[in-house]
C-alpha positions as a LaTeX table, in Angstrom:
\begin{tabular}{lrrr}
\hline
Residue & $x$ (\AA) & $y$ (\AA) & $z$ (\AA) \\
\hline
Met1 & 49.90 & 48.15 & $-36.74$ \\
Ala2 & 51.84 & 45.72 & $-38.91$ \\
Asp3 & 49.56 & 42.85 & $-37.95$ \\
Gly4 & 47.15 & 41.80 & $-40.64$ \\
Leu5 & 45.28 & 38.81 & $-41.95$ \\
Asn6 & 45.54 & 37.28 & $-45.40$ \\
Arg7 & 43.33 & 34.20 & $-45.55$ \\
Ala8 & 41.17 & 32.73 & $-48.28$ \\
Met9 & 38.74 & 29.85 & $-47.74$ \\
Leu10 & 37.06 & 28.38 & $-50.81$ \\
Ile11 & 34.79 & 25.43 & $-51.57$ \\
Gly12 & 34.41 & 24.57 & $-55.22$ \\
Asn13 & 35.35 & 22.29 & $-58.10$ \\
Leu14 & 38.46 & 21.94 & $-60.23$ \\
Gly15 & 37.88 & 23.27 & $-63.74$ \\
Ser16 & 40.52 & 21.01 & $-65.28$ \\
Asp17 & 43.08 & 18.41 & $-64.28$ \\
Pro18 & 45.81 & 19.92 & $-62.08$ \\
Glu19 & 49.27 & 20.53 & $-63.50$ \\
Leu20 & 52.32 & 19.32 & $-61.56$ \\
Arg21 & 55.62 & 20.98 & $-62.40$ \\
Phe22 & 58.99 & 20.90 & $-60.72$ \\
Thr23 & 61.33 & 23.79 & $-60.01$ \\
Asn24 & 65.00 & 23.60 & $-60.90$ \\
Asn25 & 65.55 & 22.43 & $-57.30$ \\
Asn26 & 63.08 & 19.56 & $-57.92$ \\
Arg27 & 60.39 & 21.05 & $-55.69$ \\
Gly28 & 56.83 & 20.17 & $-56.72$ \\
Lys29 & 54.35 & 22.90 & $-57.65$ \\
Leu30 & 50.74 & 21.91 & $-58.29$ \\
Ser31 & 48.54 & 24.46 & $-60.05$ \\
Phe32 & 44.85 & 24.31 & $-60.89$ \\
Arg33 & 41.86 & 26.52 & $-61.57$ \\
Met34 & 38.95 & 26.24 & $-59.22$ \\
Ala35 & 35.35 & 27.41 & $-59.70$ \\
Thr36 & 33.18 & 28.67 & $-56.87$ \\
Thr37 & 29.50 & 29.33 & $-57.53$ \\
Glu38 & 27.19 & 31.45 & $-55.45$ \\
Ser39 & 23.48 & 31.95 & $-55.92$ \\
Tyr40 & 21.18 & 34.82 & $-55.11$ \\
Lys41 & 17.70 & 36.10 & $-55.93$ \\
Asp42 & 17.41 & 39.16 & $-58.12$ \\
Gln43 & 14.85 & 41.94 & $-57.62$ \\
Ser44 & 12.13 & 39.93 & $-59.39$ \\
Gly45 & 12.77 & 36.93 & $-57.11$ \\
Glu46 & 14.42 & 34.86 & $-59.83$ \\
Arg47 & 17.30 & 32.70 & $-58.68$ \\
Lys48 & 20.62 & 33.63 & $-60.31$ \\
Glu49 & 24.04 & 32.01 & $-60.13$ \\
Val50 & 27.45 & 33.56 & $-60.61$ \\
Thr51 & 30.69 & 31.58 & $-60.94$ \\
His52 & 34.11 & 32.91 & $-59.96$ \\
Trp53 & 37.40 & 31.33 & $-61.06$ \\
His54 & 40.45 & 31.14 & $-58.80$ \\
Asn55 & 44.06 & 30.11 & $-59.45$ \\
Val56 & 45.32 & 27.78 & $-56.71$ \\
Val57 & 48.91 & 26.68 & $-56.04$ \\
Leu58 & 50.30 & 24.00 & $-53.68$ \\
Trp59 & 53.99 & 23.33 & $-53.03$ \\
Gly60 & 56.22 & 20.42 & $-52.02$ \\
Ala61 & 55.46 & 16.79 & $-51.24$ \\
Arg62 & 51.80 & 17.62 & $-50.61$ \\
Ala63 & 51.54 & 18.90 & $-54.17$ \\
Glu64 & 53.02 & 15.68 & $-55.54$ \\
Trp65 & 50.61 & 13.50 & $-53.54$ \\
Leu66 & 47.56 & 15.60 & $-54.43$ \\
Ser67 & 48.45 & 15.51 & $-58.12$ \\
Lys68 & 47.42 & 11.85 & $-57.98$ \\
Ala69 & 44.26 & 12.47 & $-55.96$ \\
Leu70 & 42.76 & 15.44 & $-57.81$ \\
Ser71 & 41.17 & 15.62 & $-61.25$ \\
Lys72 & 38.76 & 17.80 & $-63.19$ \\
Gly73 & 35.50 & 18.14 & $-61.25$ \\
Ser74 & 36.97 & 17.23 & $-57.83$ \\
Lys75 & 35.15 & 19.09 & $-55.07$ \\
Val76 & 37.63 & 20.59 & $-52.59$ \\
Phe77 & 37.94 & 22.94 & $-49.65$ \\
Val78 & 41.01 & 25.15 & $-50.00$ \\
Glu79 & 42.47 & 27.38 & $-47.33$ \\
Gly80 & 45.46 & 29.59 & $-47.89$ \\
Arg81 & 46.75 & 33.09 & $-48.52$ \\
Ile82 & 46.23 & 35.37 & $-51.51$ \\
Glu83 & 49.34 & 36.44 & $-53.41$ \\
Thr84 & 49.79 & 38.56 & $-56.50$ \\
Arg85 & 52.93 & 38.24 & $-58.57$ \\
Ser86 & 54.10 & 39.48 & $-61.92$ \\
Tyr87 & 55.99 & 37.78 & $-64.70$ \\
Asp88 & 57.01 & 38.39 & $-68.30$ \\
Asp89 & 55.15 & 36.25 & $-70.83$ \\
Lys90 & 56.76 & 34.66 & $-73.90$ \\
Asp91 & 56.35 & 37.93 & $-75.82$ \\
Gly92 & 58.05 & 39.96 & $-73.07$ \\
Val93 & 54.81 & 41.53 & $-71.86$ \\
Lys94 & 54.59 & 42.00 & $-68.10$ \\
Arg95 & 51.60 & 40.11 & $-66.65$ \\
Asn96 & 50.10 & 39.98 & $-63.15$ \\
Ile97 & 48.43 & 36.95 & $-61.63$ \\
Thr98 & 46.59 & 36.51 & $-58.34$ \\
Glu99 & 46.74 & 33.07 & $-56.73$ \\
Val100 & 45.62 & 31.34 & $-53.58$ \\
Val101 & 48.71 & 29.66 & $-52.11$ \\
Ala102 & 47.06 & 26.75 & $-50.31$ \\
Ser103 & 48.14 & 25.70 & $-46.85$ \\
Asn104 & 45.26 & 23.24 & $-46.44$ \\
Leu105 & 43.18 & 21.25 & $-48.90$ \\
Ile106 & 40.40 & 18.80 & $-48.08$ \\
Leu107 & 38.83 & 16.48 & $-50.65$ \\
Met108 & 35.07 & 16.82 & $-50.29$ \\
Asp109 & 33.47 & 14.75 & $-53.02$ \\
Gly110 & 33.87 & 11.32 & $-51.42$ \\
Arg111 & 35.32 & 9.73 & $-54.55$ \\
Arg112 & 37.55 & 6.80 & $-53.72$ \\
Asp113 & 38.96 & 6.19 & $-57.18$ \\
His114 & 41.98 & 8.47 & $-56.65$ \\
Ala115 & 44.85 & 7.28 & $-54.45$ \\
Gly116 & 42.48 & 5.88 & $-51.83$ \\
Ala117 & 41.33 & 9.36 & $-50.81$ \\
Gly118 & 37.78 & 9.78 & $-49.62$ \\
Ala119 & 35.67 & 12.51 & $-48.14$ \\
Gly120 & 37.54 & 14.40 & $-45.51$ \\
Ala121 & 40.97 & 13.22 & $-46.63$ \\
Gly122 & 43.24 & 16.21 & $-46.24$ \\
Ala123 & 46.34 & 17.36 & $-47.98$ \\
Ser124 & 48.39 & 15.44 & $-45.46$ \\
Gly125 & 45.92 & 12.57 & $-45.44$ \\
Gly126 & 46.71 & 8.89 & $-45.75$ \\
Gly127 & 46.67 & 6.65 & $-48.75$ \\
Asp128 & 49.50 & 5.30 & $-50.79$ \\
Pro129 & 50.24 & 7.73 & $-53.61$ \\
Ser130 & 51.85 & 4.93 & $-55.63$ \\
His131 & 48.36 & 3.52 & $-56.28$ \\
Gly132 & 47.22 & 6.38 & $-58.51$ \\
Gly133 & 43.72 & 6.30 & $-59.89$ \\
Gly134 & 41.89 & 6.74 & $-63.14$ \\
Gly135 & 39.71 & 9.57 & $-64.31$ \\
Gly136 & 42.07 & 11.71 & $-66.30$ \\
Gly137 & 44.93 & 12.82 & $-64.16$ \\
Pro138 & 47.39 & 15.64 & $-63.82$ \\
Arg139 & 49.78 & 16.82 & $-66.45$ \\
Leu140 & 53.29 & 16.11 & $-65.20$ \\
Val141 & 56.14 & 18.32 & $-66.33$ \\
Lys142 & 59.64 & 17.48 & $-65.06$ \\
Pro143 & 62.78 & 19.35 & $-66.01$ \\
Ser144 & 65.49 & 17.38 & $-67.74$ \\
Pro145 & 68.55 & 16.64 & $-65.57$ \\
Ala146 & 70.63 & 18.80 & $-67.91$ \\
Ala147 & 68.36 & 21.77 & $-67.17$ \\
Ala148 & 69.04 & 21.66 & $-63.43$ \\
Pro149 & 71.38 & 24.45 & $-62.36$ \\
Ala150 & 74.74 & 23.53 & $-60.89$ \\
Ala151 & 74.82 & 26.65 & $-58.72$ \\
Lys152 & 74.21 & 26.36 & $-55.00$ \\
Gly153 & 71.86 & 28.56 & $-53.02$ \\
Pro154 & 68.27 & 29.60 & $-53.58$ \\
Ser155 & 66.93 & 29.73 & $-57.09$ \\
Pro156 & 64.40 & 32.36 & $-58.14$ \\
Asp157 & 62.37 & 29.47 & $-59.58$ \\
Asp158 & 62.09 & 27.87 & $-56.13$ \\
Phe159 & 59.36 & 30.18 & $-54.88$ \\
Pro160 & 58.07 & 30.51 & $-52.21$ \\
Pro161 & 60.72 & 29.52 & $-49.70$ \\
Asp162 & 60.00 & 26.53 & $-47.47$ \\
Glu163 & 59.81 & 28.62 & $-44.32$ \\
Phe164 & 56.48 & 30.12 & $-43.33$ \\
Gly165 & 55.62 & 33.50 & $-44.68$ \\
Gly166 & 57.80 & 33.12 & $-47.76$ \\
Gly167 & 57.00 & 35.19 & $-50.69$ \\
Ala168 & 59.51 & 37.91 & $-51.15$ \\
Pro169 & 63.21 & 37.70 & $-50.36$ \\
Gly170 & 63.85 & 39.02 & $-46.89$ \\
Gly171 & 60.40 & 38.19 & $-45.57$ \\
Asp172 & 58.35 & 40.90 & $-43.87$ \\
Asp173 & 61.35 & 43.23 & $-43.51$ \\
Asp174 & 60.82 & 44.35 & $-47.11$ \\
Ile175 & 57.33 & 45.74 & $-46.37$ \\
Pro176 & 57.46 & 49.55 & $-46.37$ \\
Phe177 & 54.96 & 50.04 & $-43.54$ \\
\hline
\end{tabular}
């Protein structure tokens, strides 16, 4: 009974420009917050809306390309898995964060002012990323060459691993059930 399903599918808008960072191994990580809004009628028949915010992460070359195509307000379809991780903040306090690690992203708003991407252009879609567009843009944070580690082997900053199902070292063998 070890089979399970971890899949999230969201349609919504970016709440701010995405942030592109690079791991010590120079692997791209794109992060953004995404709003989804659902509406319903309350008991009196009045229409109500509720907005939920989601943290979304993309990795690798796809992240680098999409950093040029996405901006605040972009309407996207995101498909991926939900992961929760913990980290220590700058004050040493342990924090938890839940993210959608995207495996698929489709631009839905039809804007053509970003890297030639239009409606239906996917995360692996065409367009020359060297022709970046206007409208704000991502924050780009690259480590200095001096900050790159000289050690060989996997870095804890290079998470998740490139192979499918990455997340924790050792893969699914670490799951206690």
